[in-house]
Short mmCIF file of C-alpha atoms and ligand atoms in Angstrom, two decimals:
data_model
loop_
_atom_site.label_atom_id
_atom_site.label_comp_id
_atom_site.label_asym_id
_atom_site.label_seq_id
_atom_site.Cartn_x
_atom_site.Cartn_y
_atom_site.Cartn_z
CA UNK A 1 68.52 59.91 67.02
CA UNK A 2 71.96 61.46 68.02
CA UNK A 3 74.22 59.21 70.52
CA UNK A 4 77.17 60.15 72.28
CA UNK A 5 79.51 57.16 72.75
CA UNK A 6 82.15 56.52 74.71
CA UNK A 7 84.95 53.98 74.86
CA UNK A 8 87.87 53.05 77.33
CA UNK A 9 87.89 49.52 77.47
CA UNK A 10 91.84 48.90 77.21
CA UNK A 11 94.38 51.90 76.23
CA UNK A 12 92.42 53.85 73.66
CA UNK A 13 90.00 57.17 74.97
CA UNK A 14 87.28 57.40 72.62
CA UNK A 15 84.08 59.75 72.35
CA UNK A 16 82.32 60.14 69.22
CA UNK A 17 78.64 61.08 67.78
CA UNK A 18 76.33 59.41 65.63
CA UNK A 19 73.10 59.92 64.08
CA UNK A 20 70.85 57.14 63.29
CA UNK A 21 67.68 57.43 61.28
CA UNK A 22 66.26 53.89 60.70
CA UNK A 23 67.81 50.78 61.33
CA UNK A 24 67.73 49.41 57.80
CA UNK A 25 70.22 51.96 56.90
CA UNK A 26 73.84 52.83 58.05
CA UNK A 27 74.38 55.40 60.46
CA UNK A 28 75.89 58.80 59.74
CA UNK A 29 79.49 59.85 61.97
CA UNK A 30 78.92 63.48 63.12
CA UNK A 31 82.30 63.18 64.97
CA UNK A 32 84.92 60.98 66.26
CA UNK A 33 87.61 61.32 68.78
CA UNK A 34 90.80 58.94 69.64
CA UNK A 35 93.39 59.52 72.45
CA UNK A 36 95.65 56.96 73.12
CA UNK A 37 98.35 55.87 75.49
CA UNK A 38 100.07 53.40 72.70
CA UNK A 39 103.46 55.41 72.61
CA UNK A 40 103.65 54.87 76.68
CA UNK A 41 103.23 50.87 76.25
CA UNK A 42 105.49 50.84 73.23
CA UNK A 43 108.55 51.58 76.07
CA UNK A 44 106.96 48.90 78.07
CA UNK A 45 106.32 46.33 75.04
CA UNK A 46 102.66 46.01 76.14
CA UNK A 47 100.14 47.47 77.96
CA UNK A 48 100.42 47.78 81.66
CA UNK A 49 96.83 48.32 83.07
CA UNK A 50 97.74 50.90 85.96
CA UNK A 51 99.27 53.18 83.27
CA UNK A 52 96.31 52.76 80.82
CA UNK A 53 93.68 53.78 83.63
CA UNK A 54 95.35 56.57 84.71
CA UNK A 55 95.62 57.95 81.15
CA UNK A 56 92.39 57.38 80.62
CA UNK A 57 91.41 59.85 83.34
CA UNK A 58 93.64 62.45 82.01
CA UNK A 59 92.18 61.91 78.25
CA UNK A 60 88.51 61.41 78.93
CA UNK A 61 87.15 64.77 79.75
CA UNK A 62 88.80 66.60 76.97
CA UNK A 63 88.13 63.36 74.31
CA UNK A 64 84.33 63.99 75.27
CA UNK A 65 84.29 67.77 74.89
CA UNK A 66 86.35 67.79 71.47
CA UNK A 67 83.97 64.78 70.36
CA UNK A 68 80.64 67.21 71.01
CA UNK A 69 82.42 70.20 69.87
CA UNK A 70 83.42 68.75 66.32
CA UNK A 71 79.51 67.86 66.18
CA UNK A 72 78.42 71.61 66.92
CA UNK A 73 76.99 70.72 70.06
CA UNK A 74 77.00 72.10 73.44
CA UNK A 75 79.01 70.70 76.07
CA UNK A 76 76.89 72.28 78.69
CA UNK A 77 73.80 70.26 77.61
CA UNK A 78 74.26 68.80 74.33
CA UNK A 79 71.08 67.87 72.02
CA UNK A 80 71.65 64.08 72.05
CA UNK A 81 69.04 61.69 72.82
CA UNK A 82 71.17 58.71 74.73
CA UNK A 83 74.59 57.79 75.74
CA UNK A 84 76.23 54.32 74.67
CA UNK A 85 78.82 53.45 77.09
CA UNK A 86 81.46 50.24 76.74
CA UNK A 87 81.17 48.24 79.94
CA UNK A 88 83.12 45.02 79.05
CA UNK A 89 85.16 43.45 78.22
CA UNK A 90 88.23 45.15 79.14
CA UNK A 91 90.90 46.16 82.00
CA UNK A 92 88.43 46.99 84.73
CA UNK A 93 90.41 50.17 85.42
CA UNK A 94 90.19 51.60 82.12
CA UNK A 95 86.44 50.51 81.69
CA UNK A 96 85.55 52.10 85.02
CA UNK A 97 86.75 55.65 83.58
CA UNK A 98 84.24 55.20 80.84
CA UNK A 99 81.38 53.99 82.65
CA UNK A 100 81.45 56.38 85.59
CA UNK A 101 81.60 59.53 83.13
CA UNK A 102 78.81 58.05 81.37
CA UNK A 103 76.80 58.06 84.32
CA UNK A 104 77.83 61.18 85.74
CA UNK A 105 77.06 62.83 82.41
CA UNK A 106 74.08 60.54 82.13
CA UNK A 107 72.75 61.92 85.62
CA UNK A 108 73.76 65.57 84.94
CA UNK A 109 71.78 65.93 81.33
CA UNK A 110 69.35 63.55 82.33
CA UNK A 111 69.98 61.38 79.05
CA UNK A 112 69.50 57.30 79.62
CA UNK A 113 72.40 55.12 78.88
CA UNK A 114 72.95 52.19 76.42
CA UNK A 115 75.64 49.84 78.07
CA UNK A 116 77.47 48.45 75.19
CA UNK A 117 79.30 45.35 74.65
CA UNK A 118 82.82 45.72 73.06
CA UNK A 119 82.93 42.89 70.86
CA UNK A 120 79.43 44.04 69.51
CA UNK A 121 81.17 47.26 68.75
CA UNK A 122 83.76 45.63 66.42
CA UNK A 123 80.77 43.86 64.73
CA UNK A 124 78.80 47.51 64.56
CA UNK A 125 81.33 49.38 63.01
CA UNK A 126 80.77 48.15 59.62
CA UNK A 127 76.96 49.88 60.22
CA UNK A 128 78.40 53.08 59.85
CA UNK A 129 78.08 55.16 56.71
CA UNK A 130 81.89 55.80 56.10
CA UNK A 131 83.44 55.00 52.86
CA UNK A 132 86.26 52.32 53.83
CA UNK A 133 88.98 54.08 51.18
CA UNK A 134 89.08 50.71 49.26
CA UNK A 135 87.27 49.32 45.78
CA UNK A 136 83.92 49.29 45.48
CA UNK A 137 82.85 45.72 47.19
CA UNK A 138 83.08 47.74 50.55
CA UNK A 139 79.31 49.05 50.24
CA UNK A 140 78.77 51.82 52.19
CA UNK A 141 75.38 52.66 51.42
CA UNK A 142 73.34 49.61 53.02
CA UNK A 143 74.00 47.57 56.24
CA UNK A 144 74.54 44.16 56.28
CA UNK A 145 72.03 41.66 55.92
CA UNK A 146 71.42 38.78 58.51
CA UNK A 147 71.46 35.84 58.44
CA UNK A 148 75.23 37.35 58.77
CA UNK A 149 78.20 36.17 60.07
CA UNK A 150 81.00 37.92 62.08
CA UNK A 151 84.45 37.30 62.65
CA UNK A 152 86.04 39.29 65.46
CA UNK A 153 89.55 39.43 65.15
CA UNK A 154 91.18 41.78 67.71
CA UNK A 155 94.13 41.85 70.33
CA UNK A 156 91.94 39.61 72.63
CA UNK A 157 89.51 38.14 70.50
CA UNK A 158 89.03 35.26 67.65
CA UNK A 159 85.66 34.63 67.31
CA UNK A 160 83.35 33.74 64.58
CA UNK A 161 79.52 34.80 65.30
CA UNK A 162 76.60 33.92 63.44
CA UNK A 163 74.21 37.22 63.64
CA UNK A 164 70.59 36.18 62.69
CA UNK A 165 68.87 39.45 63.86
CA UNK A 166 70.13 42.54 66.00
CA UNK A 167 69.96 40.59 69.61
CA UNK A 168 69.50 37.27 68.03
CA UNK A 169 73.42 36.12 67.83
CA UNK A 170 75.48 32.94 68.59
CA UNK A 171 78.97 32.52 68.97
CA UNK A 172 80.11 29.07 66.57
CA UNK A 173 83.82 29.33 66.84
CA UNK A 174 86.82 30.81 68.95
CA UNK A 175 90.60 30.75 69.65
CA UNK A 176 91.42 28.18 72.07
CA UNK A 177 94.84 29.99 73.04
CA UNK A 178 95.85 33.04 71.53
CA UNK A 179 94.10 35.75 69.30
CA UNK A 180 95.28 36.98 66.04
CA UNK A 181 96.38 40.00 67.35
CA UNK A 182 97.81 38.62 70.09
CA UNK A 183 99.74 36.20 67.94
CA UNK A 184 101.00 39.23 65.62
CA UNK A 185 101.95 41.29 68.99
CA UNK A 186 103.27 38.24 70.58
CA UNK A 187 105.81 37.35 67.25
CA UNK A 188 106.59 40.82 66.76
CA UNK A 189 108.18 40.82 70.11
CA UNK A 190 110.19 37.44 69.31
CA UNK A 191 111.34 39.21 66.39
CA UNK A 192 112.20 42.52 68.57
CA UNK A 193 109.56 44.66 66.49
CA UNK A 194 107.47 47.52 68.48
CA UNK A 195 103.91 46.92 70.14
CA UNK A 196 101.52 46.58 68.55
CA UNK A 197 103.06 44.76 66.22
CA UNK A 198 100.41 44.05 63.54
CA UNK A 199 100.48 47.25 61.70
CA UNK A 200 104.48 46.67 61.86
CA UNK A 201 104.67 42.98 60.68
CA UNK A 202 101.97 44.15 57.89
CA UNK A 203 104.25 47.01 56.68
CA UNK A 204 107.64 44.93 56.71
CA UNK A 205 105.55 42.07 54.94
CA UNK A 206 105.16 44.48 51.93
CA UNK A 207 108.62 44.08 51.07
CA UNK A 208 108.62 39.98 51.79
CA UNK A 209 108.25 36.85 50.06
CA UNK A 210 105.48 35.17 51.73
CA UNK A 211 106.09 31.87 50.71
CA UNK A 212 109.89 31.98 51.84
CA UNK A 213 108.75 30.13 55.41
CA UNK A 214 106.34 27.08 55.05
CA UNK A 215 104.90 28.15 58.71
CA UNK A 216 102.05 25.75 60.05
CA UNK A 217 98.25 26.63 59.05
CA UNK A 218 97.19 25.42 62.74
CA UNK A 219 93.80 23.90 63.00
CA UNK A 220 93.02 24.39 59.13
CA UNK A 221 91.47 20.70 58.63
CA UNK A 222 89.44 20.63 62.27
CA UNK A 223 85.57 20.29 61.43
CA UNK A 224 85.02 22.84 63.97
CA UNK A 225 85.30 26.58 63.83
CA UNK A 226 87.93 27.26 66.09
CA UNK A 227 91.39 28.53 66.03
CA UNK A 228 94.79 28.26 67.03
CA UNK A 229 97.77 30.48 66.99
CA UNK A 230 100.18 30.07 69.94
CA UNK A 231 101.84 26.95 67.64
CA UNK A 232 102.78 29.65 64.95
CA UNK A 233 104.82 31.59 67.73
CA UNK A 234 106.69 28.50 68.89
CA UNK A 235 107.62 27.84 64.85
CA UNK A 236 108.65 31.07 64.66
CA UNK A 237 110.44 30.98 68.21
CA UNK A 238 112.23 27.69 67.11
CA UNK A 239 113.04 28.84 63.37
CA UNK A 240 114.98 32.25 64.71
CA UNK A 241 116.53 30.03 67.74
CA UNK A 242 117.93 27.25 65.12
CA UNK A 243 119.40 29.66 62.71
CA UNK A 244 120.14 32.39 65.65
CA UNK A 245 119.11 35.20 63.60
CA UNK A 246 119.77 38.81 64.79
CA UNK A 247 117.57 41.46 63.32
CA UNK A 248 118.89 44.03 65.98
CA UNK A 249 120.78 47.14 64.34
CA UNK A 250 118.55 46.61 60.95
CA UNK A 251 120.50 43.40 60.50
CA UNK A 252 119.23 41.05 58.08
CA UNK A 253 116.45 43.33 56.68
CA UNK A 254 115.29 40.85 53.68
CA UNK A 255 115.24 37.97 55.81
CA UNK A 256 112.78 39.83 58.70
CA UNK A 257 110.79 41.18 55.83
CA UNK A 258 110.06 37.30 54.55
CA UNK A 259 109.61 36.19 58.09
CA UNK A 260 106.74 38.90 58.62
CA UNK A 261 105.19 38.10 55.16
CA UNK A 262 105.18 34.42 55.92
CA UNK A 263 103.62 34.81 59.49
CA UNK A 264 101.06 37.41 58.02
CA UNK A 265 99.93 34.76 55.05
CA UNK A 266 99.77 31.89 57.72
CA UNK A 267 97.44 34.20 59.72
CA UNK A 268 95.19 35.16 57.20
CA UNK A 269 95.35 31.97 55.19
CA UNK A 270 93.65 30.42 58.47
CA UNK A 271 91.42 33.02 59.26
CA UNK A 272 89.94 33.13 56.23
CA UNK A 273 89.85 29.05 55.35
CA UNK A 274 87.87 28.79 58.54
CA UNK A 275 85.37 31.90 58.04
CA UNK A 276 84.62 31.30 54.34
CA UNK A 277 83.98 27.51 55.51
CA UNK A 278 81.28 28.88 58.05
CA UNK A 279 79.70 31.15 55.55
CA UNK A 280 78.81 28.20 53.14
CA UNK A 281 77.70 26.08 56.18
CA UNK A 282 75.56 28.77 57.51
CA UNK A 283 74.36 30.00 54.24
CA UNK A 284 74.59 33.77 55.37
CA UNK A 285 74.17 37.06 53.01
CA UNK A 286 76.80 39.39 54.58
CA UNK A 287 80.29 38.59 56.00
CA UNK A 288 80.92 41.85 58.76
CA UNK A 289 84.75 41.42 59.82
CA UNK A 290 85.66 43.82 62.60
CA UNK A 291 88.59 44.49 65.37
CA UNK A 292 92.19 45.91 65.19
CA UNK A 293 93.43 42.83 62.55
CA UNK A 294 90.59 43.79 60.23
CA UNK A 295 92.74 47.14 59.41
CA UNK A 296 95.27 44.52 57.90
CA UNK A 297 95.20 45.18 53.72
CA UNK A 298 96.52 41.82 52.84
CA UNK A 299 93.69 40.29 55.11
CA UNK A 300 91.09 42.67 53.15
CA UNK A 301 92.05 41.74 49.75
CA UNK A 302 92.09 37.97 50.50
CA UNK A 303 88.55 37.81 51.87
CA UNK A 304 87.51 40.05 48.64
CA UNK A 305 89.13 37.94 46.09
CA UNK A 306 87.70 34.62 48.06
CA UNK A 307 84.38 35.79 48.61
CA UNK A 308 84.06 36.34 44.95
CA UNK A 309 85.54 33.40 43.69
CA UNK A 310 83.41 31.31 46.16
CA UNK A 311 80.08 32.77 46.26
CA UNK A 312 80.16 35.43 43.58
CA UNK A 313 77.56 38.23 44.29
CA UNK A 314 75.64 36.06 46.77
CA UNK A 315 77.52 37.40 49.87
CA UNK A 316 78.72 40.44 50.46
CA UNK A 317 81.61 41.44 52.73
CA UNK A 318 81.54 44.43 55.06
CA UNK A 319 84.68 46.05 56.68
CA UNK A 320 85.09 48.98 58.85
CA UNK A 321 86.88 52.13 57.20
CA UNK A 322 90.16 51.32 58.46
CA UNK A 323 90.89 53.71 61.26
CA UNK A 324 87.46 52.09 62.65
CA UNK A 325 88.88 48.78 63.01
CA UNK A 326 90.97 49.74 65.77
CA UNK A 327 89.31 50.42 69.11
CA UNK A 328 87.05 53.93 69.10
CA UNK A 329 83.78 55.21 69.95
CA UNK A 330 82.12 55.61 66.97
CA UNK A 331 81.21 51.77 66.98
CA UNK A 332 80.01 51.93 70.34
CA UNK A 333 77.67 54.42 69.59
CA UNK A 334 76.31 52.73 66.33
CA UNK A 335 76.23 49.27 68.37
CA UNK A 336 73.83 51.36 70.64
CA UNK A 337 71.64 52.35 67.80
CA UNK A 338 70.90 48.78 66.66
CA UNK A 339 70.94 47.08 70.02
CA UNK A 340 69.33 49.81 71.84
CA UNK A 341 68.87 48.49 75.42
CA UNK A 342 68.12 51.74 77.18
CA UNK A 343 68.75 51.61 80.86
CA UNK A 344 69.07 54.19 83.96
CA UNK A 345 72.70 55.01 84.94
CA UNK A 346 71.87 53.14 88.30
CA UNK A 347 71.58 49.74 86.27
CA UNK A 348 75.14 49.92 84.61
CA UNK A 349 78.42 48.59 85.87
CA UNK A 350 81.50 47.59 84.42
CA UNK A 351 81.91 44.11 83.64
CA UNK A 352 85.47 42.98 82.76
CA UNK A 353 85.17 39.38 82.01
CA UNK A 354 81.65 40.45 79.85
CA UNK A 355 81.51 37.61 76.68
CA UNK A 356 78.87 38.01 73.87
O1 KG4 B 401 90.60 45.67 68.27
P1 KG4 B 401 91.86 46.27 68.99
O2 KG4 B 401 92.15 47.93 68.56
O3 KG4 B 401 91.89 46.41 70.41
C1 KG4 B 401 91.04 44.89 70.81
O4 KG4 B 401 90.24 44.80 71.20
O5 KG4 B 401 92.16 44.17 71.22
O6 KG4 B 401 92.94 45.68 68.31
C2 KG4 B 401 94.30 45.56 68.56
C3 KG4 B 401 94.98 44.57 67.70
C4 KG4 B 401 96.49 44.65 68.27
O7 KG4 B 401 96.92 43.32 68.49
C5 KG4 B 401 97.48 44.87 66.70
O8 KG4 B 401 98.45 44.36 66.66
C6 KG4 B 401 96.18 44.28 65.80
O9 KG4 B 401 95.03 44.88 66.52
N1 KG4 B 401 96.32 44.92 64.72
C7 KG4 B 401 96.84 44.62 63.12
C8 KG4 B 401 96.79 45.65 62.26
N2 KG4 B 401 96.22 46.99 62.71
C9 KG4 B 401 96.05 46.46 64.56
N3 KG4 B 401 96.89 43.12 62.70
C10 KG4 B 401 97.53 43.39 62.10
N4 KG4 B 401 97.59 44.13 61.10
C11 KG4 B 401 97.47 45.43 61.05
N5 KG4 B 401 97.23 46.74 60.21
ZN1 ZN B 402 88.56 46.31 70.59
#
């Protein structure tokens, strides 16, 4: 079965083609195209929804055309079985571009639609047969086995989701305030770094000492699986104010690197601690990490090491290949294949507030 995926929930415009054979093996990626309006948002330090939506309109048809062409498919009447499209959560203007395009193509080509929840997309990025480019613990020949636990860490979400089957899921924890990616972005803004700050902090942290500053590990000991990251942001704010640090014009380079390394470590420590407690409690076979923050190499290393240390080979960790950690349409097509709730175009509408 060939699926065209379309993703436009925020500032990325994605289209991809995947091929799935059976649900007990990974899907194959035939093409994956992502255009982003990030450069425009970097200038304003955050996403302006109206600008993101206008850029989506500009990119959508070229991106879909390129994805089909790269998969050697005709753009007139491609040989695909279904279109999977993100219908939420996200920015309404951006979502509408993908949803209405998918509905139009569905009508034009007489192909059904699968509406996909973006959050499940991040989970199913790890069901795509792509080498993660890291070490051999990132198995690609197999898919995660149930029961599995998923940590979705993105700009808007930090959720722990228990997966008993493709359509049997339960949210067991989430953030009470900022998401992990949001914490990276907001702290980056405090430090004068460009948006999105996650990758920038991660790069600067390579030269820094993660033990230089003892930052809080919020909710470390709480008996639930919830997170909180807004206190960390306040601590960094207070620290920079107290010492009147100035990072403009490349000043205090080592200090900035140390601060970035300490911030990154604090976020990772809490994510790993809480997630592994849940792995233990629910006795899962697989741990599936997805969302933009899962591109972080230090986070990957720490999860790999700790899972081996605590569970040996009884639990397998799955990460998407790094380019599929951030928003893309391949993960949407993948979720469409395994969750497979095919509808007519008339039944699909965008839902910006969608949850699991
Ligand atoms: O999943 P995503 O592309 O979009 C949402 O659905 O939100 O995630 C974007 C988030 C941003 O907050 C960004 O700073 C963060 O992922 N991010 C990272 C890294 N790459 C992206 N955070 C930490 N380290 C990274 N390497
Ligand atoms: Zn996302």
